[in-house]
Coordinates of C-alpha atoms and ligand atoms in Angstrom, one line a residue:
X1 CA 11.4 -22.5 31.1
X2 CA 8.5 -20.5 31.4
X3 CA 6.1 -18.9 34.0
X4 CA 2.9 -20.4 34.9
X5 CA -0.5 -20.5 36.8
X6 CA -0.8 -23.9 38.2
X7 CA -3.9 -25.3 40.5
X8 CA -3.8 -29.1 42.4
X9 CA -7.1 -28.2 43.8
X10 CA -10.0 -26.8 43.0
X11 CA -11.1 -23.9 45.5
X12 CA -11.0 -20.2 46.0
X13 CA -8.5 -17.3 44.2
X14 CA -5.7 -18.4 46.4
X15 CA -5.3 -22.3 45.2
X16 CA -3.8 -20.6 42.6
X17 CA -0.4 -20.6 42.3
X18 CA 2.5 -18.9 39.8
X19 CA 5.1 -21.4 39.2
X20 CA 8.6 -22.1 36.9
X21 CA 7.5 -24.8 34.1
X22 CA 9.5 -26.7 31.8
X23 CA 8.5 -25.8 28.4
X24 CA 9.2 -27.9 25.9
X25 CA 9.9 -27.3 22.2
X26 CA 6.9 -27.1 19.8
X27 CA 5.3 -30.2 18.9
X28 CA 4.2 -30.9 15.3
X29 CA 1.1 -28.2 14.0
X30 CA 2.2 -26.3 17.3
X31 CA 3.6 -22.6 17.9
X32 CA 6.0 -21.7 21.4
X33 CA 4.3 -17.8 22.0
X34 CA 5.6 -15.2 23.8
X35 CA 2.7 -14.0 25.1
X36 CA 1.7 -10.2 25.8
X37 CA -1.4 -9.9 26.9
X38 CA -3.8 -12.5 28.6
X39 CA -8.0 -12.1 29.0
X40 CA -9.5 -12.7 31.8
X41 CA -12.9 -14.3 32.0
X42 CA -15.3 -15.9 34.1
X43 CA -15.2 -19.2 32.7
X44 CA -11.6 -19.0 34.6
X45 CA -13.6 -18.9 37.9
X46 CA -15.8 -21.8 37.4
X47 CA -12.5 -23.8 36.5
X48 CA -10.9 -22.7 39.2
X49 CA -13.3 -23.5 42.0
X50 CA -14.7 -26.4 40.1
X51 CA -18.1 -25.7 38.8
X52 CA -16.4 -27.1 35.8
X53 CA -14.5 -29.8 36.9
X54 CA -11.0 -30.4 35.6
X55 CA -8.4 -33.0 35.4
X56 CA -5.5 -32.2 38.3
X57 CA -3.3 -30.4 38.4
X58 CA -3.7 -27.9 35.2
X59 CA -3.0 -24.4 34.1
X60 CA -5.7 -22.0 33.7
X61 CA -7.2 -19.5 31.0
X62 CA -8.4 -19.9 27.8
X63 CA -7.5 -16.2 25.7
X64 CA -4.2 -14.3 24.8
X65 CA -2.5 -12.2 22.5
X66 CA 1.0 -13.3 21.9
X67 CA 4.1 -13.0 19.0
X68 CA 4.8 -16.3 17.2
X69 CA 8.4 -17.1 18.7
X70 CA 9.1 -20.8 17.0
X71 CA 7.4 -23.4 14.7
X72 CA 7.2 -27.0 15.5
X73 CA 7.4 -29.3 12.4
X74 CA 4.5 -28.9 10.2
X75 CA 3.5 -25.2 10.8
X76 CA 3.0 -23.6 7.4
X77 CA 0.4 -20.7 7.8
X78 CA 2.0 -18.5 10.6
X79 CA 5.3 -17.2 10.4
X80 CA 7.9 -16.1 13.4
X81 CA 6.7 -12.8 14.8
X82 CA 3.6 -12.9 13.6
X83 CA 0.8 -11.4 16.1
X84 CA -1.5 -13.5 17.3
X85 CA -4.4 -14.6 19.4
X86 CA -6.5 -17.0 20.1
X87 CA -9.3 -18.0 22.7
X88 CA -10.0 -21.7 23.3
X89 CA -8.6 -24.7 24.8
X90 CA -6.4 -25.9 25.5
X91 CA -6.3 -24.7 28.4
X92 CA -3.0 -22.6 30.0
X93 CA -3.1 -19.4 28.7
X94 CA -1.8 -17.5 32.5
X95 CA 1.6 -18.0 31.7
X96 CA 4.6 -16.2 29.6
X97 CA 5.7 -18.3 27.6
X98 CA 3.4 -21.2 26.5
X99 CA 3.3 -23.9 23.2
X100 CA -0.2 -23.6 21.4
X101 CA -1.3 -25.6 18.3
X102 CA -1.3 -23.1 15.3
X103 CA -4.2 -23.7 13.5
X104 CA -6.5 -22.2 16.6
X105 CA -4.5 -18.9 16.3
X106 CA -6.0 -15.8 14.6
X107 CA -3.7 -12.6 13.2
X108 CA -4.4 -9.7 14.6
X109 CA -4.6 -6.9 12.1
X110 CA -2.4 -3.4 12.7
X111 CA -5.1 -1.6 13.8
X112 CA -5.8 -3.7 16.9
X113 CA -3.6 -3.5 20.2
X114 CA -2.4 -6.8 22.0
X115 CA -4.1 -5.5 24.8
X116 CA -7.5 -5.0 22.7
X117 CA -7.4 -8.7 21.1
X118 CA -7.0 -10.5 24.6
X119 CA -9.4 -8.5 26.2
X120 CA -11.6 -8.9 23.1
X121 CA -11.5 -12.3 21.2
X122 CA -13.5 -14.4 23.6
X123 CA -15.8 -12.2 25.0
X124 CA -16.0 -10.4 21.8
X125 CA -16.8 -13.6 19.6
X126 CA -19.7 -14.1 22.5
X127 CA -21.3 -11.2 21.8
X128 CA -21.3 -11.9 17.8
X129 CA -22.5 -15.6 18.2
X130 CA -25.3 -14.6 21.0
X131 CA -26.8 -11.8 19.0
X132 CA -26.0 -13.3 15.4
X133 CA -26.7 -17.4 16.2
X134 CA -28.6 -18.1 18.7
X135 CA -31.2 -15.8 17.8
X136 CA -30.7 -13.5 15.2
X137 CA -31.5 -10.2 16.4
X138 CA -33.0 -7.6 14.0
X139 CA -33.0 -4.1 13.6
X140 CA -36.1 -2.6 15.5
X141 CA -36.1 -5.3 18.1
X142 CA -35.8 -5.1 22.3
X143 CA -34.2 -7.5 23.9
X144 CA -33.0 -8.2 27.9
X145 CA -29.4 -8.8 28.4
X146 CA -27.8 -9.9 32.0
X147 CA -24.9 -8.1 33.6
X148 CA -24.7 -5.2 30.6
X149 CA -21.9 -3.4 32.3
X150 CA -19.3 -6.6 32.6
X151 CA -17.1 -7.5 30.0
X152 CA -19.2 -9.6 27.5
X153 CA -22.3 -7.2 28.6
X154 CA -20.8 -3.9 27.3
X155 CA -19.6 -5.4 23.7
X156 CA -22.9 -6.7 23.7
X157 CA -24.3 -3.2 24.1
X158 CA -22.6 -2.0 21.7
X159 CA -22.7 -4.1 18.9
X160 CA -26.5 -4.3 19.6
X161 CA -26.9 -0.7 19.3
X162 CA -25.2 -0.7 15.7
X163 CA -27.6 -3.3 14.9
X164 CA -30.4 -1.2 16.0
X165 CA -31.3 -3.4 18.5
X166 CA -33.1 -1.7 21.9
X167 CA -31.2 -3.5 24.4
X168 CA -32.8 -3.4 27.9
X169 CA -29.5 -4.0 30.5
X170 CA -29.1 -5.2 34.1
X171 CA -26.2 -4.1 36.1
X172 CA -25.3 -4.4 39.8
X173 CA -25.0 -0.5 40.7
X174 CA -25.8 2.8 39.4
X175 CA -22.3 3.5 38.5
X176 CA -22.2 0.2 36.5
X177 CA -26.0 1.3 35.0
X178 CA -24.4 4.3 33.7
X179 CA -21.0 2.5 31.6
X180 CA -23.9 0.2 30.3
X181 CA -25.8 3.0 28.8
X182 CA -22.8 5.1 27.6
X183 CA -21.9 1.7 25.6
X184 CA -25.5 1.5 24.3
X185 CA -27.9 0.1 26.4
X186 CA -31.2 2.3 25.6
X187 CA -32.6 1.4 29.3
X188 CA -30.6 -0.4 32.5
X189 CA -32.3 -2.0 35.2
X190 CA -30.7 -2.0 38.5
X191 CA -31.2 -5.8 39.6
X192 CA -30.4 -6.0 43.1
X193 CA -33.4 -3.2 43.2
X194 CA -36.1 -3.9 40.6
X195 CA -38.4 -6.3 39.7
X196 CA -36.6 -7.4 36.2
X197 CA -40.0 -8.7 34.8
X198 CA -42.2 -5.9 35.9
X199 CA -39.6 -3.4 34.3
X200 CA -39.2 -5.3 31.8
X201 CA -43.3 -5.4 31.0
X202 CA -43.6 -1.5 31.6
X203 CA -41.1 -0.9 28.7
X204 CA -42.7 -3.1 26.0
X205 CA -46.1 -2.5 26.8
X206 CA -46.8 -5.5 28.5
X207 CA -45.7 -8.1 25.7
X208 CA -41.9 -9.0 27.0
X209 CA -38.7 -9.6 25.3
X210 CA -38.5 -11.9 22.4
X211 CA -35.2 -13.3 24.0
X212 CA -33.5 -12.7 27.1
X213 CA -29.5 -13.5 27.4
X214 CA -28.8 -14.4 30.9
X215 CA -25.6 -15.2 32.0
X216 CA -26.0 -14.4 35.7
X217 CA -27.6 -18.3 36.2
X218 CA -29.4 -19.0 39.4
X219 CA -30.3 -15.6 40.7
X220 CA -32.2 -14.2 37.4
X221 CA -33.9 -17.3 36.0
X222 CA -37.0 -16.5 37.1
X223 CA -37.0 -13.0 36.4
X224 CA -35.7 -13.7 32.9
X225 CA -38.5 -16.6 32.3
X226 CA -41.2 -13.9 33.4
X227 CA -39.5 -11.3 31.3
X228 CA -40.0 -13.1 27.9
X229 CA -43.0 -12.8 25.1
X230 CA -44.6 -15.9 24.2
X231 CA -43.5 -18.3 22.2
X232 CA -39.8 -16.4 23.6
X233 CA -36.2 -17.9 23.4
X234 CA -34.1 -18.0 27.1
X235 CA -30.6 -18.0 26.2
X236 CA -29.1 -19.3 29.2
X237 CA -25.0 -18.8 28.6
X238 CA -23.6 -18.3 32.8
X239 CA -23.5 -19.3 36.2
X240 CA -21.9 -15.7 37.8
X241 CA -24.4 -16.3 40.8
X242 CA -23.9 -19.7 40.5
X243 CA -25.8 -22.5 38.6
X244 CA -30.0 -22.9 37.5
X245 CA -31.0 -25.8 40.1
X246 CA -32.9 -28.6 38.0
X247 CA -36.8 -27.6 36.7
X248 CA -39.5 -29.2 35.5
X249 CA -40.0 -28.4 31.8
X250 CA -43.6 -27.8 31.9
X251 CA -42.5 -24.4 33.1
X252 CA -41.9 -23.6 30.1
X253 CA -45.4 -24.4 28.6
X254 CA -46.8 -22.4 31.6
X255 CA -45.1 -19.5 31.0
X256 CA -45.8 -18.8 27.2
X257 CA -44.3 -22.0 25.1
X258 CA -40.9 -21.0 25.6
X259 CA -37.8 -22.2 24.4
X260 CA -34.2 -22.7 25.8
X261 CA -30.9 -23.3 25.0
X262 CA -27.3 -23.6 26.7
X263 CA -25.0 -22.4 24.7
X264 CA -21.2 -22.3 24.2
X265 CA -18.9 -20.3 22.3
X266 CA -16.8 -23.5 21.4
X267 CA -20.0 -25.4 19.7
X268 CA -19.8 -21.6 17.6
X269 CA -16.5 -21.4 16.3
X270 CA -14.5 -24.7 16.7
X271 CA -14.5 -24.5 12.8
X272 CA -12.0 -22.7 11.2
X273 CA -13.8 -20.8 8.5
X274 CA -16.6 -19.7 10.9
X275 CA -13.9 -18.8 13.8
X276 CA -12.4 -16.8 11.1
X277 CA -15.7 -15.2 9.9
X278 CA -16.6 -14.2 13.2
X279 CA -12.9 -12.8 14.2
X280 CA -12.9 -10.8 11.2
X281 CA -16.3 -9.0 11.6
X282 CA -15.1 -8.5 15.5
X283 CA -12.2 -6.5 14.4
X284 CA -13.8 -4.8 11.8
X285 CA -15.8 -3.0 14.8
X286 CA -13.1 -2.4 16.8
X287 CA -11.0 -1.0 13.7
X288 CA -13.4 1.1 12.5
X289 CA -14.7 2.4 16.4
X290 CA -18.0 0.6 16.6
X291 CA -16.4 -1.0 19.1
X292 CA -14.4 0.5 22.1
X293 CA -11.9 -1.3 24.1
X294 CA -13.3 -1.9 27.4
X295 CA -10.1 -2.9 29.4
X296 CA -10.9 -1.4 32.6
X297 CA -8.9 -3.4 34.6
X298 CA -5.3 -4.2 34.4
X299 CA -3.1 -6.5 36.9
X300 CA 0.2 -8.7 37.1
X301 CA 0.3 -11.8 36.2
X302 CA 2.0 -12.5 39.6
X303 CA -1.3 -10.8 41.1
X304 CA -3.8 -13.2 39.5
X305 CA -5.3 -13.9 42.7
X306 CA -6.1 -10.3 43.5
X307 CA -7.4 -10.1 40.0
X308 CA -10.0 -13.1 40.6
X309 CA -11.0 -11.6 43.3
X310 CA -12.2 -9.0 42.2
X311 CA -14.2 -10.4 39.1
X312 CA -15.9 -12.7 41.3
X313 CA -16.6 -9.9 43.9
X314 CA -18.3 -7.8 41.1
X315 CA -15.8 -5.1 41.6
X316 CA -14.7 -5.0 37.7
X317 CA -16.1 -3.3 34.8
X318 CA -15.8 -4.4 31.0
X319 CA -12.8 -6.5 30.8
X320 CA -10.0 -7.3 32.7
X321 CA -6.0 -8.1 31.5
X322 CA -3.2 -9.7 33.3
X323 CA -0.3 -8.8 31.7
X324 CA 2.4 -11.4 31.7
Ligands
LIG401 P1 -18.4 -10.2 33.7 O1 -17.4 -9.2 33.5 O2 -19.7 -10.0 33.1 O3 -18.5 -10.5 35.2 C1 -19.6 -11.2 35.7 C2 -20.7 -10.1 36.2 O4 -21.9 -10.9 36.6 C3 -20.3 -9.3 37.4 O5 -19.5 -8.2 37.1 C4 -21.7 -9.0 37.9 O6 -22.1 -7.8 37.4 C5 -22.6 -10.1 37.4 N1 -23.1 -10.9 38.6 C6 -24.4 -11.1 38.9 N2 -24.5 -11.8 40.0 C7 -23.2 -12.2 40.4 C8 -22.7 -12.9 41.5 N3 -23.5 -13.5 42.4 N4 -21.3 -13.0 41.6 C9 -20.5 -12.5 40.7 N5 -21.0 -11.7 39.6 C10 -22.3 -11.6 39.5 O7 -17.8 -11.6 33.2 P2 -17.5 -12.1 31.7 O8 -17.8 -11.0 30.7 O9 -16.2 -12.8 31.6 O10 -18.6 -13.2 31.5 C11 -20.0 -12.9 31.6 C12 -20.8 -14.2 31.7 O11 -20.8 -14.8 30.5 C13 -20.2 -15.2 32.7 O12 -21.2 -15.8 33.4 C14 -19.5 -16.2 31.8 O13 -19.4 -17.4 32.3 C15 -20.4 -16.2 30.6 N6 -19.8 -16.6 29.3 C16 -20.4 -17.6 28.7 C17 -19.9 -18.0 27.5 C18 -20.6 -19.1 26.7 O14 -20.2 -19.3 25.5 N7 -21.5 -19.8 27.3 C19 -18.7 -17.4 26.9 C20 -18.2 -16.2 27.6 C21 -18.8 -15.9 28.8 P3 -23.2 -6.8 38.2 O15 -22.4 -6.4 39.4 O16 -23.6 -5.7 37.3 O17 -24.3 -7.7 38.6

């Protein structure tokens, strides 16, 4: 048996509910975990409410750190008691004890907690693919990123700032403004304040960003459209505010030839050797201090309603863990 978060309908923090599951032994290529840590993302909201609509009923969550406690038939490259994370489907990572296949797992080296690897692998691997893949950013340049003091936002800062990338942050109060720039951000903008673009103009001298990460959605699209060079990329990776409504693409001639994409982190690292690449240079940061653990926010697993509440009402900063 094992406990688990279970939804039968989509809607608000308290559709969720923590329930006794039968869990079966490991299949073939799967591991059972004990699991020890569990990240909490936003991508957890949209399945919850139904932004991103799911089969019914399902578990939720997508990132833990756990100990390998059995193999199923076939499982040759981790061992029992190995440490271990992982940050993709499927889907049903709010729970104890859970079955996961074993070739998504990654080992987590000594030098990095449980704690550190759930609150880190998927919003850490984010960071890395955004500022590596979609647009390689390089040493010297300035570029606008969205929601700088939440969890994705303050790796973000500061892997750009060992890049030497300027990194021009939003955030959603002073407080938040000032984590952002501690973790890197050379300028913040308070968005619920400022015009983005005309900030955003004053500090490069009129030209604009040469890319703009927005995961905020619907709110900042604009702003981040007007906040762009020509010839700019929009990296459009969220919905926190809730999804961009449909446009006409001629905006994007009118507005300096400007190109867009939709990323996700699965399309990134749903191949082993690049998942592994990217894990490896993630916790080379963390193990060597580049990058700080940003776990800000800790709650039961019992309390996961509480702690969806309070990502969605902007009360967190960095990341959040529910700990099993
Ligand atoms: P965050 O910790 O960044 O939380 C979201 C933040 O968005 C809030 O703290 C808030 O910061 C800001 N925000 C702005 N407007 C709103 C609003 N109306 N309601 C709620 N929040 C708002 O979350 P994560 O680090 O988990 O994820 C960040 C974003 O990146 C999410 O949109 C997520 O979906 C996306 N993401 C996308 C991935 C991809 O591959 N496409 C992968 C991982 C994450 P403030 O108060 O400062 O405005």
């Amino acid at each position: 048996m094992a406990r688990a978060v279970r939804i039968t309908e989509h809607g608000g923090p308290e559709v969720m509910h923590l329930e006794t599951v039968d869990l079966p032994d490991p299949g073939p290529g799967e591991v059972r975990l004990r699991q020890t840590a569990i990240g909490l993302n936003f991508i957890d909201c949209y399945h919850r409410s139904g932004l991103y609509p799911m089969p019914l009923p399902t578990g939720l969550g997508l990132e833990a750190a756990a100990v390998v406690e059995a193999l199923g038939p076939g499982v040759t490259d981790v061992a029992v008691g190995d440490r271990v994370a992982y940050c993709l489907s499927p889907i049903g990572a709010y729970a104890d004890y859970r079955n996961y296949p074993a070739d998504m797992l990654v080992k987590v080296p000594d030098g990095v907690s449980d704690e550190q690897a759930a609150s880190l692998m998927l919003q850490g691997l984010t960071a890395w693919y955004l500022l590596h893949r979609t647009y390689a950013v390089k040493r010297g340049e300035t570029i606008l990123f969205h929601a700088a003091a939440g969890g994705v936002g303050l790796i973000a800062c500061q892997w750009a700032r060992h890049l030497g990338v300027r990194l021009i942050g939003t955030a959603g109060s002073p407080e938040k403004a000032a984590l952002a720039k501690e973790y890197g951000a050379a300028e913040v903008i308070l968005y619920r304040e400022e015009n983005v673009a005309q900030r955003v103009r004053e500090m490069t001298g009129g030209k604009g960003v040469p890319v703009v990460y927005d995961s905020v959605g619907k709110d900042t699209w604009e702003a981040s459209l007007d906040s762009l060079a020509v010839r700019g990329l929009m990296v459009g990776f969220g919905n926190a505010s809730g999804a961009v409504p449909p446009f006409a693409p001629g905006i994007l001639a009118s507005k300096g030839s400007l190109y867009l994409t939709r990323p996700t982190l699965f399309h990134y690292i749903a191949d082993k050797a690049e998942r592994d690449e990217a894990a490896a240079a993630l916790f080379a940061l963390v193990e060597t201090g580049v990058i700080k653990t940003n776990v800000r926010q800790r709650f039961a697993l019992s309390d996961v309603v509480e702690a969806h509440r309070a990502l969605e009402g902007r009360q967190t900063v960095g990341s959040t863990v529910l700990l099993p």
